Amino acid sequence: MSAVRLVLFFWSGLYLALNPFRALDNGDLYWQRWLGDYAFQWHRLPTSLGNETFTAPGAAYVPQEWFISFIVAFAMRYHVLVAVAVLIAVVPIGVLVSIYIRARGRASAEAIATVLLLTGVAMVASFGIRAQVLGWGCFAAFLLCIERRDKWAYAAVPIVAVWANVHASVLLAPAYLALRLAGAALTDGPGVALKSRDTLILLLTLPAMLCTPLGWHLPVYAATLSLSPIRHYIQEWQPVHLSDGEFLFGGLPLALLALTGAVRSARRDWRDVVPLAALFVAMLLAVRNVPIFAIAAAPLASQGVDALFPSFSRLVRGRGRRWNALRSSRSASQSSPQACCSRE
């Protein structure tokens, strides 16, 4: 646990220290403030763009980031944006903790610490006061639920409802479950997959996505955005390159480690492999998908670390035990009566 705690302390300090300084380094904040102020003034969400866009007044608009817009408008109005930045910094810390919980029964603490370090790298470039960061938190909580074996797995359904009010990436929830079912069909057969708990959760997530002020417009917007020509003008929607640090030092190593973990696994479970393969392709197509892939792949990647470096954890633990034994012996010698008499 000490190695995991060290990595968590490192990323926690970095996120909490840097995010307030990056609070205003995001042009989207001013657009989100406009949306929040509009909703506060007119008590409704806009359905079309106005003159503030200069190039597309009157065009249909789906304000899928309305929740974060409320927060930004309130924070800027009352000058508490730095405090909001600190609160947002808690989200990736929670994501890393959720990865530890998902992986702790599958790999050593040293292997988990390694993938947490890589996952932090994958998230740091896209970090800030952004709706997608809240989406990361919802995705991590969703995975934490559906991988449980008790009734808490159904908590994934209200998490999807919250996610839908945060970001349009909520469409990832039913897609991920469908891919898990495809993997379960490869592992245990189609009949067993259809009778599994994932099928019921999938059916429940579909209406949960509609529990927003946007209704059916949100999933339609999310589905059509993948084909929108506007993607070609947004940097984060461009394919990854080796010059992208979050991919080169985060997503790519995690992908290689996850592949190793899947190959070396004694009992290969395709429920994990099939969704990760799809997310890997999505990561290659858009750099903004690197954190999403990292969050999903981290537990399997930790198994890959143990498979590639089986002596790594034993080496770290052995040195830790020797250091603790040496420290205990020194403390005992200094506090013993014989030591006191010899010094006198």
Tab-separated table of C-alpha atoms in Angstrom:
chain	number	residue	atom	x	y	z
A	1	MET	CA	0.000	0.000	0.000
A	2	SER	CA	2.901	2.390	0.618
A	3	ALA	CA	3.816	2.573	-3.076
A	4	VAL	CA	0.199	3.298	-4.010
A	5	ARG	CA	-0.057	5.942	-1.309
A	6	LEU	CA	3.113	7.622	-2.548
A	7	VAL	CA	1.763	7.890	-6.110
A	8	LEU	CA	-1.612	9.135	-4.897
A	9	PHE	CA	0.063	11.806	-2.768
A	10	PHE	CA	2.165	12.863	-5.758
A	11	TRP	CA	-0.770	13.312	-8.139
A	12	SER	CA	-2.988	14.824	-5.455
A	13	GLY	CA	-0.420	17.478	-4.681
A	14	LEU	CA	0.178	18.194	-8.351
A	15	TYR	CA	-3.518	18.485	-9.245
A	16	LEU	CA	-4.393	20.586	-6.214
A	17	ALA	CA	-1.406	22.882	-6.739
A	18	LEU	CA	-1.615	23.383	-10.501
A	19	ASN	CA	-5.320	23.494	-11.257
A	20	PRO	CA	-6.017	26.882	-9.599
A	21	PHE	CA	-3.279	28.411	-11.781
A	22	ARG	CA	-4.850	26.848	-14.884
A	23	ALA	CA	-8.377	27.933	-13.972
A	24	LEU	CA	-8.511	30.781	-16.487
A	25	ASP	CA	-6.376	29.035	-19.119
A	26	ASN	CA	-9.446	27.735	-20.939
A	27	GLY	CA	-11.416	29.680	-23.516
A	28	ASP	CA	-14.456	27.445	-23.021
A	29	LEU	CA	-15.025	28.966	-19.575
A	30	TYR	CA	-16.351	32.192	-21.058
A	31	TRP	CA	-18.723	30.346	-23.353
A	32	GLN	CA	-19.915	28.265	-20.402
A	33	ARG	CA	-20.375	31.402	-18.338
A	34	TRP	CA	-22.588	32.830	-21.077
A	35	LEU	CA	-24.704	29.659	-21.074
A	36	GLY	CA	-25.034	29.691	-17.281
A	37	ASP	CA	-25.949	33.392	-17.188
A	38	TYR	CA	-28.528	32.810	-19.933
A	39	ALA	CA	-30.158	30.020	-17.931
A	40	PHE	CA	-30.143	32.104	-14.722
A	41	GLN	CA	-31.726	35.047	-16.521
A	42	TRP	CA	-34.342	33.270	-18.652
A	43	HIS	CA	-34.869	30.154	-16.485
A	44	ARG	CA	-34.450	27.838	-19.442
A	45	LEU	CA	-31.730	26.355	-21.632
A	46	PRO	CA	-31.194	27.774	-25.127
A	47	THR	CA	-32.080	25.603	-28.101
A	48	SER	CA	-30.351	27.719	-30.761
A	49	LEU	CA	-27.219	29.804	-31.037
A	50	GLY	CA	-27.414	33.563	-30.781
A	51	ASN	CA	-25.409	36.507	-32.072
A	52	GLU	CA	-22.615	35.731	-29.620
A	53	THR	CA	-21.319	33.035	-32.005
A	54	PHE	CA	-20.798	35.561	-34.834
A	55	THR	CA	-20.914	32.862	-37.528
A	56	ALA	CA	-23.947	30.673	-36.793
A	57	PRO	CA	-26.802	32.659	-35.185
A	58	GLY	CA	-30.055	30.702	-35.193
A	59	ALA	CA	-28.389	27.298	-35.612
A	60	ALA	CA	-29.786	24.443	-33.477
A	61	TYR	CA	-27.833	23.930	-30.276
A	62	VAL	CA	-27.819	21.191	-27.631
A	63	PRO	CA	-26.277	22.601	-24.411
A	64	GLN	CA	-24.898	19.273	-23.190
A	65	GLU	CA	-22.514	20.972	-20.711
A	66	TRP	CA	-25.283	22.877	-18.939
A	67	PHE	CA	-24.398	21.632	-15.441
A	68	ILE	CA	-20.775	22.789	-15.514
A	69	SER	CA	-22.001	26.038	-17.088
A	70	PHE	CA	-24.147	26.713	-14.023
A	71	ILE	CA	-21.127	26.117	-11.796
A	72	VAL	CA	-18.838	28.352	-13.884
A	73	ALA	CA	-21.377	31.189	-14.074
A	74	PHE	CA	-21.917	31.079	-10.309
A	75	ALA	CA	-18.170	30.899	-9.612
A	76	MET	CA	-17.330	33.845	-11.866
A	77	ARG	CA	-20.202	35.916	-10.550
A	78	TYR	CA	-19.137	35.485	-6.919
A	79	HIS	CA	-15.353	35.270	-7.563
A	80	VAL	CA	-14.868	31.721	-6.289
A	81	LEU	CA	-13.431	30.203	-9.462
A	82	VAL	CA	-10.210	29.168	-7.698
A	83	ALA	CA	-12.219	27.282	-5.077
A	84	VAL	CA	-14.121	25.504	-7.857
A	85	ALA	CA	-10.799	24.625	-9.490
A	86	VAL	CA	-9.660	22.981	-6.250
A	87	LEU	CA	-12.906	20.992	-6.048
A	88	ILE	CA	-12.550	19.845	-9.657
A	89	ALA	CA	-9.024	18.673	-8.819
A	90	VAL	CA	-10.558	16.131	-6.434
A	91	VAL	CA	-12.181	14.287	-9.382
A	92	PRO	CA	-9.002	12.770	-10.907
A	93	ILE	CA	-7.809	11.881	-7.404
A	94	GLY	CA	-11.040	9.943	-6.936
A	95	VAL	CA	-10.518	8.320	-10.336
A	96	LEU	CA	-7.097	7.045	-9.256
A	97	VAL	CA	-8.514	5.724	-5.985
A	98	SER	CA	-11.241	3.875	-7.910
A	99	ILE	CA	-8.567	2.247	-10.091
A	100	TYR	CA	-6.774	1.042	-6.970
A	101	ILE	CA	-10.026	-0.467	-5.653
A	102	ARG	CA	-10.694	-2.232	-8.964
A	103	ALA	CA	-7.148	-3.588	-9.248
A	104	ARG	CA	-6.198	-4.454	-5.663
A	105	GLY	CA	-7.386	-8.051	-5.898
A	106	ARG	CA	-5.701	-8.626	-9.252
A	107	ALA	CA	-2.159	-7.304	-8.886
A	108	SER	CA	0.517	-6.299	-6.393
A	109	ALA	CA	0.566	-2.859	-4.821
A	110	GLU	CA	3.761	-1.993	-6.706
A	111	ALA	CA	2.150	-2.885	-10.048
A	112	ILE	CA	-0.923	-0.803	-9.196
A	113	ALA	CA	1.286	2.137	-8.247
A	114	THR	CA	2.985	1.864	-11.635
A	115	VAL	CA	-0.262	2.050	-13.602
A	116	LEU	CA	-1.557	4.864	-11.386
A	117	LEU	CA	1.532	6.845	-12.324
A	118	LEU	CA	0.858	6.220	-16.028
A	119	THR	CA	-2.850	6.997	-15.685
A	120	GLY	CA	-2.039	10.324	-14.075
A	121	VAL	CA	0.130	11.170	-17.070
A	122	ALA	CA	-2.745	10.255	-19.407
A	123	MET	CA	-5.116	12.635	-17.617
A	124	VAL	CA	-2.928	15.624	-16.866
A	125	ALA	CA	-2.890	17.195	-20.356
A	126	SER	CA	-6.698	17.440	-20.645
A	127	PHE	CA	-7.233	18.458	-17.042
A	128	GLY	CA	-8.997	21.655	-15.926
A	129	ILE	CA	-12.441	23.072	-15.122
A	130	ARG	CA	-14.095	21.083	-17.855
A	131	ALA	CA	-17.223	18.984	-18.155
A	132	GLN	CA	-15.221	16.070	-19.515
A	133	VAL	CA	-13.306	15.846	-16.220
A	134	LEU	CA	-16.603	15.277	-14.419
A	135	GLY	CA	-17.332	12.704	-17.115
A	136	TRP	CA	-14.097	10.886	-16.166
A	137	GLY	CA	-15.325	10.667	-12.592
A	138	CYS	CA	-18.677	9.266	-13.682
A	139	PHE	CA	-17.009	6.728	-15.983
A	140	ALA	CA	-14.671	5.579	-13.207
A	141	ALA	CA	-17.603	5.211	-10.787
A	142	PHE	CA	-19.575	3.357	-13.464
A	143	LEU	CA	-16.751	0.843	-13.989
A	144	LEU	CA	-16.335	0.433	-10.245
A	145	CYS	CA	-20.001	-0.561	-9.973
A	146	ILE	CA	-20.379	-2.912	-12.929
A	147	GLU	CA	-17.271	-4.862	-11.906
A	148	ARG	CA	-18.739	-5.640	-8.489
A	149	ARG	CA	-20.331	-9.012	-7.775
A	150	ASP	CA	-23.016	-7.825	-5.368
A	151	LYS	CA	-26.149	-5.707	-5.709
A	152	TRP	CA	-24.105	-2.507	-5.629
A	153	ALA	CA	-23.511	-3.154	-9.323
A	154	TYR	CA	-26.959	-1.648	-9.978
A	155	ALA	CA	-25.708	1.672	-8.611
A	156	ALA	CA	-24.318	2.081	-12.128
A	157	VAL	CA	-27.822	3.096	-13.255
A	158	PRO	CA	-28.166	6.280	-11.130
A	159	ILE	CA	-24.537	7.066	-11.941
A	160	VAL	CA	-25.499	7.059	-15.625
A	161	ALA	CA	-28.360	9.468	-14.841
A	162	VAL	CA	-25.899	11.844	-13.132
A	163	TRP	CA	-23.408	11.385	-15.972
A	164	ALA	CA	-26.036	12.368	-18.534
A	165	ASN	CA	-26.462	15.719	-16.819
A	166	VAL	CA	-22.700	16.283	-16.799
A	167	HIS	CA	-21.431	15.378	-20.261
A	168	ALA	CA	-22.575	13.790	-23.525
A	169	SER	CA	-19.943	11.072	-23.146
A	170	VAL	CA	-22.639	9.192	-21.197
A	171	LEU	CA	-23.307	7.311	-24.437
A	172	LEU	CA	-20.159	5.393	-23.556
A	173	ALA	CA	-22.038	3.581	-20.756
A	174	PRO	CA	-24.415	1.474	-22.896
A	175	ALA	CA	-21.724	1.035	-25.548
A	176	TYR	CA	-19.280	-0.318	-22.954
A	177	LEU	CA	-21.899	-2.685	-21.543
A	178	ALA	CA	-22.781	-3.937	-25.025
A	179	LEU	CA	-19.113	-4.679	-25.681
A	180	ARG	CA	-18.848	-6.457	-22.314
A	181	LEU	CA	-21.792	-8.621	-23.332
A	182	ALA	CA	-20.088	-9.400	-26.640
A	183	GLY	CA	-17.001	-10.452	-24.701
A	184	ALA	CA	-19.136	-12.543	-22.336
A	185	ALA	CA	-20.678	-14.270	-25.345
A	186	LEU	CA	-17.186	-15.194	-26.555
A	187	THR	CA	-16.242	-16.466	-23.082
A	188	ASP	CA	-19.367	-18.292	-21.903
A	189	GLY	CA	-21.688	-18.348	-24.923
A	190	PRO	CA	-24.532	-16.065	-26.106
A	191	GLY	CA	-27.157	-17.680	-23.865
A	192	VAL	CA	-25.231	-17.064	-20.672
A	193	ALA	CA	-24.411	-13.511	-21.769
A	194	LEU	CA	-28.073	-12.619	-22.380
A	195	LYS	CA	-29.032	-13.904	-18.920
A	196	SER	CA	-26.250	-12.017	-17.178
A	197	ARG	CA	-26.624	-9.012	-14.917
A	198	ASP	CA	-24.970	-6.759	-17.507
A	199	THR	CA	-27.960	-7.227	-19.820
A	200	LEU	CA	-30.373	-5.886	-17.210
A	201	ILE	CA	-28.086	-2.978	-16.351
A	202	LEU	CA	-27.789	-2.172	-20.055
A	203	LEU	CA	-31.581	-2.034	-20.407
A	204	LEU	CA	-31.824	0.242	-17.375
A	205	THR	CA	-29.121	2.630	-18.571
A	206	LEU	CA	-31.059	3.479	-21.739
A	207	PRO	CA	-33.885	5.337	-19.946
A	208	ALA	CA	-31.404	6.673	-17.368
A	209	MET	CA	-29.661	8.628	-20.136
A	210	LEU	CA	-32.920	10.482	-20.787
A	211	CYS	CA	-33.197	11.840	-17.229
A	212	THR	CA	-31.976	15.298	-18.223
A	213	PRO	CA	-33.558	18.607	-19.307
A	214	LEU	CA	-32.414	17.706	-22.834
A	215	GLY	CA	-34.328	14.418	-23.066
A	216	TRP	CA	-33.697	12.391	-26.200
A	217	HIS	CA	-31.725	15.228	-27.782
A	218	LEU	CA	-28.650	14.379	-25.682
A	219	PRO	CA	-27.982	10.806	-26.940
A	220	VAL	CA	-28.806	11.881	-30.503
A	221	TYR	CA	-26.340	14.770	-30.211
A	222	ALA	CA	-23.646	12.476	-28.809
A	223	ALA	CA	-24.165	9.950	-31.600
A	224	THR	CA	-24.102	12.512	-34.405
A	225	LEU	CA	-21.086	14.368	-32.976
A	226	SER	CA	-18.808	11.527	-34.066
A	227	LEU	CA	-19.725	12.329	-37.680
A	228	SER	CA	-19.762	16.106	-37.348
A	229	PRO	CA	-17.351	18.048	-39.616
A	230	ILE	CA	-16.551	20.348	-36.696
A	231	ARG	CA	-14.297	17.599	-35.318
A	232	HIS	CA	-11.698	18.471	-37.950
A	233	TYR	CA	-11.199	21.927	-36.412
A	234	ILE	CA	-10.851	20.887	-32.765
A	235	GLN	CA	-7.374	19.881	-31.624
A	236	GLU	CA	-8.527	17.316	-29.056
A	237	TRP	CA	-10.508	15.414	-31.692
A	238	GLN	CA	-7.442	14.841	-33.869
A	239	PRO	CA	-5.707	11.420	-34.048
A	240	VAL	CA	-2.900	10.825	-31.589
A	241	HIS	CA	0.755	11.328	-32.482
A	242	LEU	CA	3.960	10.279	-30.787
A	243	SER	CA	4.466	13.945	-29.940
A	244	ASP	CA	1.452	13.782	-27.601
A	245	GLY	CA	2.933	13.233	-24.149
A	246	GLU	CA	-0.279	11.872	-22.628
A	247	PHE	CA	-0.353	9.171	-25.298
A	248	LEU	CA	3.356	8.381	-25.474
A	249	PHE	CA	3.934	8.219	-21.709
A	250	GLY	CA	0.424	7.308	-20.573
A	251	GLY	CA	-1.960	5.648	-23.006
A	252	LEU	CA	0.542	3.669	-25.068
A	253	PRO	CA	2.409	2.034	-22.144
A	254	LEU	CA	-0.923	1.148	-20.534
A	255	ALA	CA	-2.085	-0.422	-23.794
A	256	LEU	CA	1.060	-2.563	-24.031
A	257	LEU	CA	0.793	-3.591	-20.384
A	258	ALA	CA	-2.914	-4.401	-20.743
A	259	LEU	CA	-2.151	-6.547	-23.782
A	260	THR	CA	0.501	-8.384	-21.773
A	261	GLY	CA	-1.920	-8.853	-18.895
A	262	ALA	CA	-4.564	-10.290	-21.233
A	263	VAL	CA	-2.105	-12.670	-22.931
A	264	ARG	CA	-0.528	-13.870	-19.673
A	265	SER	CA	-3.841	-14.294	-17.853
A	266	ALA	CA	-4.494	-17.847	-16.719
A	267	ARG	CA	-8.201	-17.548	-17.553
A	268	ARG	CA	-8.771	-15.007	-20.276
A	269	ASP	CA	-11.995	-13.070	-19.759
A	270	TRP	CA	-13.098	-11.459	-22.999
A	271	ARG	CA	-15.475	-9.172	-21.102
A	272	ASP	CA	-12.458	-7.010	-20.311
A	273	VAL	CA	-10.609	-7.433	-23.596
A	274	VAL	CA	-13.370	-6.561	-26.094
A	275	PRO	CA	-14.283	-3.127	-24.608
A	276	LEU	CA	-10.608	-2.246	-24.166
A	277	ALA	CA	-9.885	-3.095	-27.797
A	278	ALA	CA	-12.650	-0.719	-28.901
A	279	LEU	CA	-11.429	2.019	-26.551
A	280	PHE	CA	-7.894	1.581	-27.852
A	281	VAL	CA	-9.125	2.296	-31.389
A	282	ALA	CA	-11.068	5.302	-30.071
A	283	MET	CA	-7.876	6.544	-28.385
A	284	LEU	CA	-5.967	6.351	-31.661
A	285	LEU	CA	-8.702	8.331	-33.427
A	286	ALA	CA	-8.910	11.185	-30.904
A	287	VAL	CA	-6.408	12.373	-28.320
A	288	ARG	CA	-9.191	13.345	-25.914
A	289	ASN	CA	-9.998	9.637	-25.518
A	290	VAL	CA	-6.604	8.855	-23.957
A	291	PRO	CA	-7.833	9.384	-20.355
A	292	ILE	CA	-10.944	7.253	-20.999
A	293	PHE	CA	-8.828	4.355	-22.245
A	294	ALA	CA	-6.395	4.738	-19.352
A	295	ILE	CA	-9.159	4.588	-16.739
A	296	ALA	CA	-10.608	1.416	-18.267
A	297	ALA	CA	-7.296	-0.338	-18.991
A	298	ALA	CA	-5.429	0.336	-15.734
A	299	PRO	CA	-6.489	-2.791	-13.747
A	300	LEU	CA	-5.604	-5.169	-16.578
A	301	ALA	CA	-2.383	-3.229	-17.164
A	302	SER	CA	-1.419	-3.800	-13.522
A	303	GLN	CA	-1.617	-7.532	-14.184
A	304	GLY	CA	0.705	-6.960	-17.127
A	305	VAL	CA	3.245	-5.275	-14.846
A	306	ASP	CA	3.278	-8.320	-12.553
A	307	ALA	CA	3.545	-10.642	-15.538
A	308	LEU	CA	6.479	-8.771	-17.082
A	309	PHE	CA	8.327	-8.016	-13.840
A	310	PRO	CA	7.469	-10.810	-11.384
A	311	SER	CA	10.477	-10.022	-9.202
A	312	PHE	CA	9.799	-6.279	-9.062
A	313	SER	CA	7.269	-6.395	-6.225
A	314	ARG	CA	9.341	-8.944	-4.280
A	315	LEU	CA	12.400	-6.702	-4.592
A	316	VAL	CA	10.528	-3.635	-3.357
A	317	ARG	CA	8.877	-5.525	-0.517
A	318	GLY	CA	12.169	-7.161	0.487
A	319	ARG	CA	13.934	-3.834	0.702
A	320	GLY	CA	10.989	-2.404	2.609
A	321	ARG	CA	11.102	-5.228	5.146
A	322	ARG	CA	14.862	-4.839	5.601
A	323	TRP	CA	14.491	-1.091	6.083
A	324	ASN	CA	11.696	-1.561	8.628
A	325	ALA	CA	13.713	-4.218	10.478
A	326	LEU	CA	16.771	-1.943	10.595
A	327	ARG	CA	14.692	0.978	11.810
A	328	SER	CA	13.027	-1.181	14.487
A	329	SER	CA	16.368	-2.518	15.712
A	330	ARG	CA	17.793	0.989	15.986
A	331	SER	CA	14.744	2.170	17.910
A	332	ALA	CA	14.950	-0.804	20.245
A	333	SER	CA	18.669	-0.324	20.900
A	334	GLN	CA	18.216	3.350	21.661
A	335	SER	CA	15.361	2.741	24.084
A	336	SER	CA	16.785	-0.317	25.893
A	337	PRO	CA	18.153	0.057	29.498
A	338	GLN	CA	21.461	-1.528	28.492
A	339	ALA	CA	21.975	1.129	25.832
A	340	CYS	CA	21.237	3.836	28.369
A	341	CYS	CA	23.740	2.388	30.858
A	342	SER	CA	26.453	1.999	28.227
A	343	ARG	CA	26.063	5.620	27.212
A	344	GLU	CA	26.377	6.715	30.838
